[in-house]
Coordinates of C-alpha atoms in Angstrom, one line a residue:
M27 CA -13.4 -39.4 15.1
V28 CA -10.1 -38.5 16.9
L29 CA -8.8 -35.2 15.6
K30 CA -5.2 -34.3 15.4
H31 CA -4.3 -32.1 18.3
Y32 CA -1.8 -29.2 18.5
D33 CA -1.0 -26.9 21.3
V34 CA -1.0 -23.9 19.0
I35 CA -2.5 -23.4 15.5
V36 CA -1.4 -20.3 13.6
I37 CA -3.6 -19.1 10.6
G38 CA -1.5 -17.2 8.0
S39 CA 2.3 -17.4 7.3
G40 CA 3.0 -13.6 6.9
P41 CA 5.4 -11.9 9.3
G42 CA 2.7 -12.0 12.2
G43 CA 2.1 -15.7 11.7
E44 CA 5.7 -16.6 11.3
G45 CA 6.7 -14.7 14.6
A46 CA 4.0 -16.5 16.6
A47 CA 4.7 -20.0 15.0
I48 CA 8.5 -19.9 15.5
K49 CA 8.2 -18.4 19.1
A50 CA 5.8 -21.3 20.2
A51 CA 7.8 -24.0 18.5
K52 CA 10.9 -22.9 20.1
A53 CA 9.2 -23.1 23.5
G54 CA 8.5 -26.8 22.9
K55 CA 4.8 -26.5 21.8
S56 CA 3.4 -28.6 18.9
V57 CA 2.5 -26.1 16.3
A58 CA 0.6 -26.2 12.9
L59 CA 0.5 -23.3 10.5
I60 CA -2.3 -23.0 8.0
E61 CA -1.7 -21.2 4.9
K62 CA -4.4 -20.4 2.1
H63 CA -1.9 -19.7 -0.7
K64 CA 1.8 -19.6 -0.4
I65 CA 4.4 -19.6 2.5
G66 CA 5.3 -16.0 3.3
G67 CA 1.6 -14.6 2.9
N68 CA 0.8 -11.3 1.4
C69 CA 4.0 -9.6 2.6
T70 CA 6.2 -11.9 0.5
H71 CA 4.0 -12.4 -2.6
W72 CA 1.8 -9.3 -3.1
G73 CA 3.0 -6.6 -0.7
T74 CA 6.3 -5.5 0.9
I75 CA 8.8 -7.7 -0.9
P76 CA 7.5 -7.5 -4.4
S77 CA 6.9 -3.7 -4.4
K78 CA 10.3 -3.0 -2.7
S79 CA 12.0 -5.2 -5.1
L80 CA 10.4 -3.4 -8.0
R81 CA 11.3 -0.1 -6.6
H82 CA 15.0 -1.0 -6.1
A83 CA 15.3 -2.3 -9.6
M84 CA 13.7 0.9 -10.9
Q85 CA 16.0 3.0 -8.9
R86 CA 19.2 1.2 -10.1
L87 CA 17.9 1.6 -13.6
V88 CA 17.4 5.3 -13.3
E89 CA 20.8 5.7 -11.6
F90 CA 22.5 3.8 -14.6
K91 CA 20.6 5.9 -17.2
S92 CA 21.6 9.1 -15.4
N93 CA 25.3 8.2 -14.9
P94 CA 27.6 10.1 -17.3
L95 CA 29.9 7.1 -17.4
F96 CA 27.2 5.0 -19.2
E97 CA 25.6 7.7 -21.3
H98 CA 27.0 6.2 -24.5
V99 CA 25.2 2.8 -23.9
S100 CA 22.2 3.7 -21.7
H101 CA 20.0 4.7 -24.7
R102 CA 20.2 1.0 -25.8
L103 CA 18.5 -0.3 -22.7
N104 CA 14.8 -1.2 -23.3
I105 CA 13.9 -2.3 -19.7
Q106 CA 10.1 -2.9 -19.4
Y107 CA 7.8 -3.4 -16.3
P108 CA 7.7 -7.2 -16.8
D109 CA 11.6 -7.1 -16.5
L110 CA 11.3 -5.6 -13.1
L111 CA 8.7 -8.2 -12.0
H112 CA 11.2 -10.9 -13.2
S113 CA 13.8 -9.5 -10.9
A114 CA 11.4 -9.3 -8.0
A115 CA 10.4 -13.0 -8.7
S116 CA 14.0 -14.1 -7.8
V117 CA 13.8 -12.3 -4.4
I118 CA 10.4 -13.8 -3.6
D119 CA 11.7 -17.4 -4.3
R120 CA 14.5 -17.0 -2.0
Q121 CA 12.4 -15.6 0.7
V122 CA 10.0 -18.5 0.4
R123 CA 12.8 -21.2 0.5
M124 CA 14.3 -19.4 3.5
R125 CA 11.0 -19.3 5.5
Q126 CA 10.2 -22.9 4.5
G127 CA 13.5 -23.8 6.1
F128 CA 12.5 -21.9 9.4
Y129 CA 9.5 -24.1 9.7
D130 CA 11.2 -27.3 8.8
R131 CA 14.0 -26.7 11.4
N132 CA 11.5 -25.9 14.0
H133 CA 9.1 -28.9 13.3
V134 CA 6.1 -26.7 12.4
D135 CA 3.5 -28.7 10.3
I136 CA 2.4 -26.7 7.3
I137 CA -1.2 -27.2 6.3
Y138 CA -2.5 -25.6 3.0
G139 CA -6.1 -24.4 2.8
H140 CA -8.7 -22.0 4.2
A141 CA -9.2 -22.3 7.9
R142 CA -12.7 -22.1 9.3
F143 CA -13.7 -22.5 13.0
I144 CA -16.1 -25.2 13.8
D145 CA -16.2 -24.3 17.4
Q146 CA -13.8 -22.5 19.8
N147 CA -11.2 -25.3 19.7
I148 CA -11.8 -27.0 16.4
I149 CA -11.1 -25.7 12.8
E150 CA -11.6 -27.4 9.5
V151 CA -9.4 -26.7 6.4
I152 CA -11.2 -26.1 3.0
E153 CA -9.1 -27.1 0.0
E154 CA -8.4 -24.9 -3.0
D155 CA -11.1 -26.5 -5.0
G156 CA -13.7 -25.9 -2.3
S157 CA -13.9 -29.4 -0.7
V158 CA -13.7 -29.7 2.9
G159 CA -10.6 -31.3 4.2
K160 CA -9.5 -32.5 7.6
Q161 CA -10.3 -30.9 11.0
Y162 CA -7.8 -30.1 13.8
R163 CA -8.1 -29.4 17.4
G164 CA -6.1 -26.6 19.1
D165 CA -5.5 -25.2 22.6
S166 CA -4.7 -21.8 21.3
F167 CA -4.8 -20.1 18.1
V168 CA -3.1 -17.1 16.3
I169 CA -5.1 -15.4 13.5
A170 CA -2.6 -13.7 11.2
T171 CA -4.4 -13.7 8.0
G172 CA -3.4 -10.2 6.8
S173 CA -5.5 -7.9 4.5
R174 CA -6.3 -7.4 0.8
P175 CA -7.0 -4.4 -1.4
Y176 CA -10.5 -2.9 -0.9
R177 CA -12.5 -3.3 -4.1
P178 CA -15.6 -1.1 -4.6
R179 CA -18.5 -3.2 -6.0
D180 CA -19.1 -0.7 -8.9
V181 CA -15.6 -1.0 -10.2
D182 CA -14.9 -4.0 -12.6
F183 CA -11.6 -5.5 -11.5
S184 CA -12.0 -8.3 -13.9
H185 CA -11.1 -5.9 -16.7
P186 CA -7.6 -6.1 -17.9
R187 CA -7.1 -2.3 -17.7
V188 CA -8.2 -2.2 -13.9
C189 CA -5.8 -3.4 -11.3
D190 CA -5.3 -3.4 -7.7
S191 CA -1.9 -3.8 -5.8
D192 CA -2.3 -7.5 -6.0
T193 CA -3.0 -7.9 -9.8
I194 CA -0.6 -5.1 -10.9
L195 CA 2.1 -7.8 -10.2
Q196 CA 0.7 -9.7 -13.1
L197 CA 0.9 -7.0 -15.6
K198 CA 2.4 -8.3 -19.0
Q199 CA 3.5 -5.1 -20.5
T200 CA 4.5 -1.5 -19.7
P201 CA 1.6 1.0 -20.1
N202 CA 2.2 4.3 -21.7
S203 CA 0.1 6.0 -19.0
I204 CA -1.5 5.0 -15.7
T205 CA -4.0 6.6 -13.2
I206 CA -3.5 5.7 -9.6
Y207 CA -6.5 6.3 -7.5
G208 CA -5.4 6.7 -3.8
A209 CA -2.3 8.5 -2.8
G210 CA -1.4 6.7 0.4
V211 CA 1.8 4.6 0.9
I212 CA 1.0 2.2 -1.9
G213 CA -0.1 4.8 -4.3
C214 CA 2.9 7.0 -3.9
E215 CA 5.3 4.1 -4.1
Y216 CA 3.8 2.8 -7.4
A217 CA 3.8 6.3 -8.8
S218 CA 7.5 6.5 -8.3
I219 CA 8.1 3.0 -9.8
F220 CA 6.1 3.7 -12.9
R221 CA 7.4 7.3 -13.5
G222 CA 10.9 5.7 -13.2
L223 CA 10.1 3.7 -16.2
G224 CA 9.0 6.7 -18.1
V225 CA 5.2 6.1 -17.8
K226 CA 2.9 9.1 -17.7
V227 CA 1.3 9.0 -14.1
N228 CA -1.8 10.6 -12.7
L229 CA -1.9 10.4 -8.9
I230 CA -5.4 11.0 -7.6
N231 CA -5.5 11.9 -3.9
T232 CA -8.9 11.7 -2.0
R233 CA -7.5 13.9 0.8
E234 CA -6.0 17.5 1.0
K235 CA -2.4 16.4 1.0
L236 CA -0.2 13.4 0.5
L237 CA 0.5 11.1 3.5
A238 CA -0.9 13.4 6.1
F239 CA 0.6 11.4 8.9
L240 CA 4.1 12.6 8.0
D241 CA 5.7 15.9 9.0
D242 CA 4.4 18.8 6.7
E243 CA 7.9 19.7 5.5
I244 CA 8.5 16.1 4.4
I245 CA 5.1 16.0 2.7
D246 CA 5.9 19.3 0.8
A247 CA 9.3 17.9 -0.2
L248 CA 7.7 14.7 -1.5
A249 CA 5.0 16.4 -3.5
Y250 CA 7.5 18.8 -5.0
H251 CA 9.9 16.0 -6.2
L252 CA 7.1 13.9 -7.5
R253 CA 5.8 16.9 -9.6
E254 CA 9.4 17.8 -10.6
R255 CA 9.7 14.1 -12.1
G256 CA 6.4 14.8 -14.1
I257 CA 3.7 13.1 -12.0
I258 CA 0.5 14.9 -12.1
I259 CA -1.2 15.0 -8.5
R260 CA -4.8 16.0 -8.0
H261 CA -5.9 16.4 -4.3
N262 CA -9.4 16.4 -2.8
E263 CA -10.8 14.3 -5.6
E264 CA -13.4 11.4 -5.3
Y265 CA -14.4 9.0 -8.1
S266 CA -17.9 8.7 -9.4
S267 CA -17.5 5.9 -11.9
V268 CA -14.9 3.9 -13.8
E269 CA -15.3 3.4 -17.7
A270 CA -13.1 0.6 -19.1
T271 CA -13.0 -0.2 -22.8
D272 CA -10.6 -2.2 -25.0
E273 CA -8.5 0.8 -25.8
S274 CA -8.3 2.8 -22.4
V275 CA -9.9 3.4 -19.0
T276 CA -11.5 6.5 -17.9
L277 CA -11.8 7.6 -14.2
H278 CA -14.7 10.0 -13.8
L279 CA -14.4 12.1 -10.7
K280 CA -17.2 13.9 -8.8
S281 CA -15.5 17.3 -9.6
G282 CA -16.3 16.7 -13.2
K283 CA -12.9 15.7 -14.4
A284 CA -12.3 12.6 -16.6
I285 CA -8.9 11.1 -16.4
R286 CA -8.2 8.8 -19.3
S287 CA -5.2 6.5 -19.3
D288 CA -4.0 3.0 -20.3
L289 CA -4.3 1.6 -17.0
L290 CA -6.1 2.2 -13.6
L291 CA -4.4 1.1 -10.4
W292 CA -6.9 1.2 -7.5
A293 CA -4.9 1.9 -4.3
N294 CA -7.6 3.3 -2.0
G295 CA -7.9 1.1 1.2
R296 CA -7.4 -2.4 2.4
T297 CA -9.8 -4.8 4.1
G298 CA -9.0 -7.5 6.8
N299 CA -8.9 -11.1 5.6
S300 CA -11.6 -12.3 8.1
Q301 CA -14.4 -13.4 5.9
N302 CA -15.8 -17.0 5.9
M303 CA -13.7 -18.1 8.9
G304 CA -16.6 -18.9 11.2
L305 CA -15.5 -16.1 13.5
E306 CA -19.0 -14.7 14.1
E307 CA -20.4 -18.1 15.1
I308 CA -17.8 -18.3 18.0
G309 CA -18.3 -14.9 19.3
I310 CA -15.6 -12.8 17.4
A311 CA -17.1 -10.1 15.3
P312 CA -15.0 -8.3 12.7
N313 CA -15.6 -4.5 12.2
R314 CA -16.7 -3.0 9.1
R315 CA -13.1 -3.1 7.7
G316 CA -12.9 -6.7 8.4
Q317 CA -10.5 -6.3 11.3
L318 CA -10.5 -7.8 14.8
D319 CA -10.4 -6.0 18.1
V320 CA -7.6 -7.2 20.5
N321 CA -6.4 -6.2 23.9
E322 CA -2.9 -5.3 24.9
K323 CA -1.9 -9.1 24.8
Y324 CA -3.4 -9.4 21.3
Q325 CA -6.3 -11.5 22.6
T326 CA -9.7 -11.4 20.9
A327 CA -13.0 -11.7 22.6
L328 CA -12.0 -15.3 23.3
P329 CA -8.7 -15.3 25.4
H330 CA -7.3 -18.4 23.8
I331 CA -7.6 -16.9 20.3
Y332 CA -5.0 -14.3 19.5
A333 CA -4.8 -11.9 16.4
V334 CA -1.8 -10.0 15.0
G335 CA -0.7 -8.1 11.9
D336 CA -3.0 -6.3 9.4
I337 CA -6.0 -8.3 10.6
V338 CA -6.0 -6.0 13.7
G339 CA -5.3 -2.6 11.9
Y340 CA -2.8 -0.1 13.0
P341 CA 0.1 0.0 12.5
S342 CA -0.4 -2.3 9.6
L343 CA 3.5 -2.7 9.1
A344 CA 5.3 -5.9 8.3
S345 CA 8.0 -5.0 10.8
A346 CA 5.4 -4.5 13.6
A347 CA 3.4 -7.6 12.7
Y348 CA 6.4 -9.8 13.2
D349 CA 6.9 -8.4 16.7
Q350 CA 3.2 -8.7 17.5
G351 CA 3.3 -12.3 16.5
R352 CA 6.4 -12.9 18.6
F353 CA 4.8 -11.2 21.6
A354 CA 1.5 -13.0 21.2
G355 CA 3.5 -16.3 21.0
T356 CA 5.2 -15.4 24.3
E357 CA 1.9 -14.6 26.0
L358 CA 0.2 -17.8 25.1
V359 CA 3.1 -19.9 26.2
D360 CA 4.2 -18.1 29.3
G361 CA 1.0 -16.3 30.2
F362 CA 2.8 -13.0 30.1
C363 CA 5.2 -11.0 28.0
E364 CA 7.4 -8.4 29.4
Y365 CA 8.0 -6.8 26.1
H366 CA 5.5 -4.7 23.9
L367 CA 5.8 -2.8 20.7
V368 CA 8.0 0.2 21.0
A369 CA 6.2 3.4 21.5
N370 CA 7.8 5.1 18.4
I371 CA 7.4 2.6 15.5
P372 CA 9.5 3.8 12.5
T373 CA 7.8 4.2 9.2
G374 CA 9.5 3.4 5.9
I375 CA 7.9 4.6 2.6
Y376 CA 9.8 3.5 -0.5
T377 CA 9.0 6.2 -2.8
A378 CA 11.8 7.9 -4.9
P379 CA 13.3 9.6 -2.9
E380 CA 12.6 7.4 0.2
I381 CA 10.9 8.6 3.4
S382 CA 11.3 7.4 6.9
S383 CA 10.2 8.9 10.3
V384 CA 10.0 8.1 13.9
G385 CA 8.4 10.2 16.8
K386 CA 6.4 13.4 16.8
T387 CA 5.8 15.8 13.8
E388 CA 6.1 19.6 14.2
K389 CA 2.3 19.9 13.8
E390 CA 1.7 17.4 16.8
L391 CA 4.3 19.2 19.1
T392 CA 2.6 22.5 18.3
E393 CA -0.8 21.3 19.1
E394 CA 0.5 19.8 22.3
K395 CA 2.3 23.1 23.1
V396 CA 5.7 21.4 23.4
P397 CA 8.7 23.8 23.2
Y398 CA 10.8 22.4 20.5
E399 CA 13.6 23.4 18.1
V400 CA 14.6 22.0 14.7
G401 CA 17.9 20.9 13.3
H402 CA 18.3 20.3 9.6
S403 CA 21.0 18.5 7.5
F404 CA 20.6 18.7 3.7
F405 CA 22.0 15.8 1.8
R406 CA 23.5 18.2 -0.8
S407 CA 26.1 19.4 1.7
L408 CA 27.2 15.9 2.6
A409 CA 30.4 14.5 1.1
R410 CA 28.9 10.9 0.9
A411 CA 25.9 12.2 -1.0
Q412 CA 28.1 14.1 -3.4
I413 CA 30.1 11.0 -4.0
T414 CA 27.1 8.7 -4.7
G415 CA 25.1 11.5 -6.5
Q416 CA 22.3 11.1 -4.1
T417 CA 22.1 14.7 -3.1
V418 CA 18.3 15.0 -2.9
G419 CA 16.9 14.9 0.7
M420 CA 17.5 15.9 4.3
L421 CA 17.5 14.8 7.9
K422 CA 15.4 16.7 10.4
I423 CA 15.8 16.4 14.2
L424 CA 13.0 17.8 16.5
F425 CA 14.2 18.2 20.2
H426 CA 12.9 19.8 23.4
R427 CA 14.3 23.3 23.9
D428 CA 14.9 22.9 27.6
T429 CA 15.8 19.1 28.1
L430 CA 17.2 18.7 24.6
A431 CA 15.5 15.3 24.5
I432 CA 14.9 14.0 21.0
L433 CA 11.1 14.3 20.1
G434 CA 11.0 13.2 16.4
I435 CA 13.3 12.4 13.4
H436 CA 12.3 12.8 9.8
C437 CA 14.4 11.8 6.9
F438 CA 13.8 12.2 3.2
G439 CA 16.2 10.9 0.6
A440 CA 18.4 7.9 -0.4
E441 CA 18.6 5.2 2.4
A442 CA 16.2 7.1 4.7
S443 CA 14.7 3.9 6.2
E444 CA 18.3 2.8 7.2
I445 CA 19.4 6.2 8.4
I446 CA 16.4 6.5 10.8
H447 CA 17.4 3.7 13.1
I448 CA 20.5 5.6 14.4
G449 CA 18.0 8.2 15.6
Q450 CA 15.5 5.6 16.9
A451 CA 18.1 3.9 19.1
V452 CA 19.1 7.3 20.8
M453 CA 15.4 8.3 21.2
A454 CA 14.7 4.9 23.0
Q455 CA 17.2 5.8 25.7
K456 CA 16.1 7.1 29.1
G457 CA 16.9 10.3 30.7
E458 CA 20.0 12.3 29.8
A459 CA 21.0 9.5 27.4
N460 CA 18.2 10.8 25.0
S461 CA 19.7 14.1 24.0
V462 CA 20.6 15.8 20.7
L463 CA 24.0 16.4 22.3
Y464 CA 24.8 12.7 21.6
F465 CA 24.8 13.5 17.9
A466 CA 26.7 16.8 18.3
N467 CA 29.5 15.1 20.4
T468 CA 30.0 11.8 18.9
T469 CA 32.3 10.8 16.1
F470 CA 30.7 9.5 12.9
N471 CA 32.6 7.8 10.1
Y472 CA 33.4 10.1 7.2
P473 CA 32.1 10.2 4.7
T474 CA 28.9 8.7 5.6
M475 CA 25.1 9.6 5.4
A476 CA 25.1 9.0 9.2
E477 CA 27.1 12.2 9.5
A478 CA 23.8 14.0 8.7
Y479 CA 22.9 13.5 12.4
R480 CA 25.9 15.5 13.6
V481 CA 25.3 18.3 11.0
A482 CA 21.5 18.5 12.0
A483 CA 22.3 18.5 15.7
L484 CA 24.7 21.3 15.5
N485 CA 22.3 23.2 13.2
G486 CA 19.6 22.9 15.9
L487 CA 21.7 23.7 18.8
N488 CA 23.0 26.9 17.0
R489 CA 19.2 27.9 16.8
L490 CA 19.2 27.9 20.6

């Protein structure tokens, strides 16, 4: 039997798969993209897009209810969680149609089903009903299958009161209370969303502090504002069992505590989608987290098979996954790629308030014995923040005391994930161009949130 042949076969249509497929197609390669579920992958349907759309809708609702102009009508609003999901659905639909257009214009064939390797160059596609479909031959492959929520075997996720970050998007009503187990990025974001709807929130953290990879001052600010909004945070806890009934769900902790609520959201860890792909049989062994090891070119143990995105682990960001896919596509087409992921990848955490950072934290610089100084700008002092009413937050610049080079930027507050890119651009410059003096001496539009950079720079230089 003659199999249909492609130069490149990409498995998964999330950001990583999209970046690789479009790059290879634009280079003139024949490309097929295999997608198990829907165009856009986990990012569009269960991860970044729906959660950030939910958060945005919640934030607008909170702003409306707290605006004195509308206080005479705001009490009449009865917005529920399914209403927020409905608003997110329209965004998802536009994203899918847009991405489908990318593939159509670039002549990428879309094949639906689960991909499984028969040998190093042949895959078969298993249909949704479990039947085996066609086989395809490829010269190169890019695995971009993403990840899924980790599910312990002793927790019954079939129970309607037990959810993970995928099934929470199918919730049909707003709970009166929710317990979120896991205080990582997903847990903190959903804690903000549900608290914005007036839901009682218990946030259970298995570690000593929230989001320990952030700067300590930002962590403290986040914890303070979450608690101020009424979220109960419990640190250093570990579950022993989950007891779900028709009326409620109780999370039993090893410390002896029992947390009862209407709903449990399990947000503790993710697993790479590498199962049942025939990878072990061709010499590619996933690790215990289901992730694949790759080299600096994103090649697996087999040089013609690449892997990008969440399936390779860190940094597990949609933004980085797209670039990884694009770089892997360049490698397999040209044999080399002069570009790589930037050294300082910005993080964006869509809690309320928002968090974004790039570069070193104070703790890291102290451990590395780097002489640094700190410049602060508090949003409450900025005219733009006062105009918009978004006065909670700050911008923090860390810079070298001698060279004045920018070492890290940390932002907490409204539009933090947008504000951070100004600092990222200056940090990326070489030599004297990377200097806190740029912010002190340049002219920013007024009033803007970007002006925080000038205020923080002058604040830090004054400390010298």
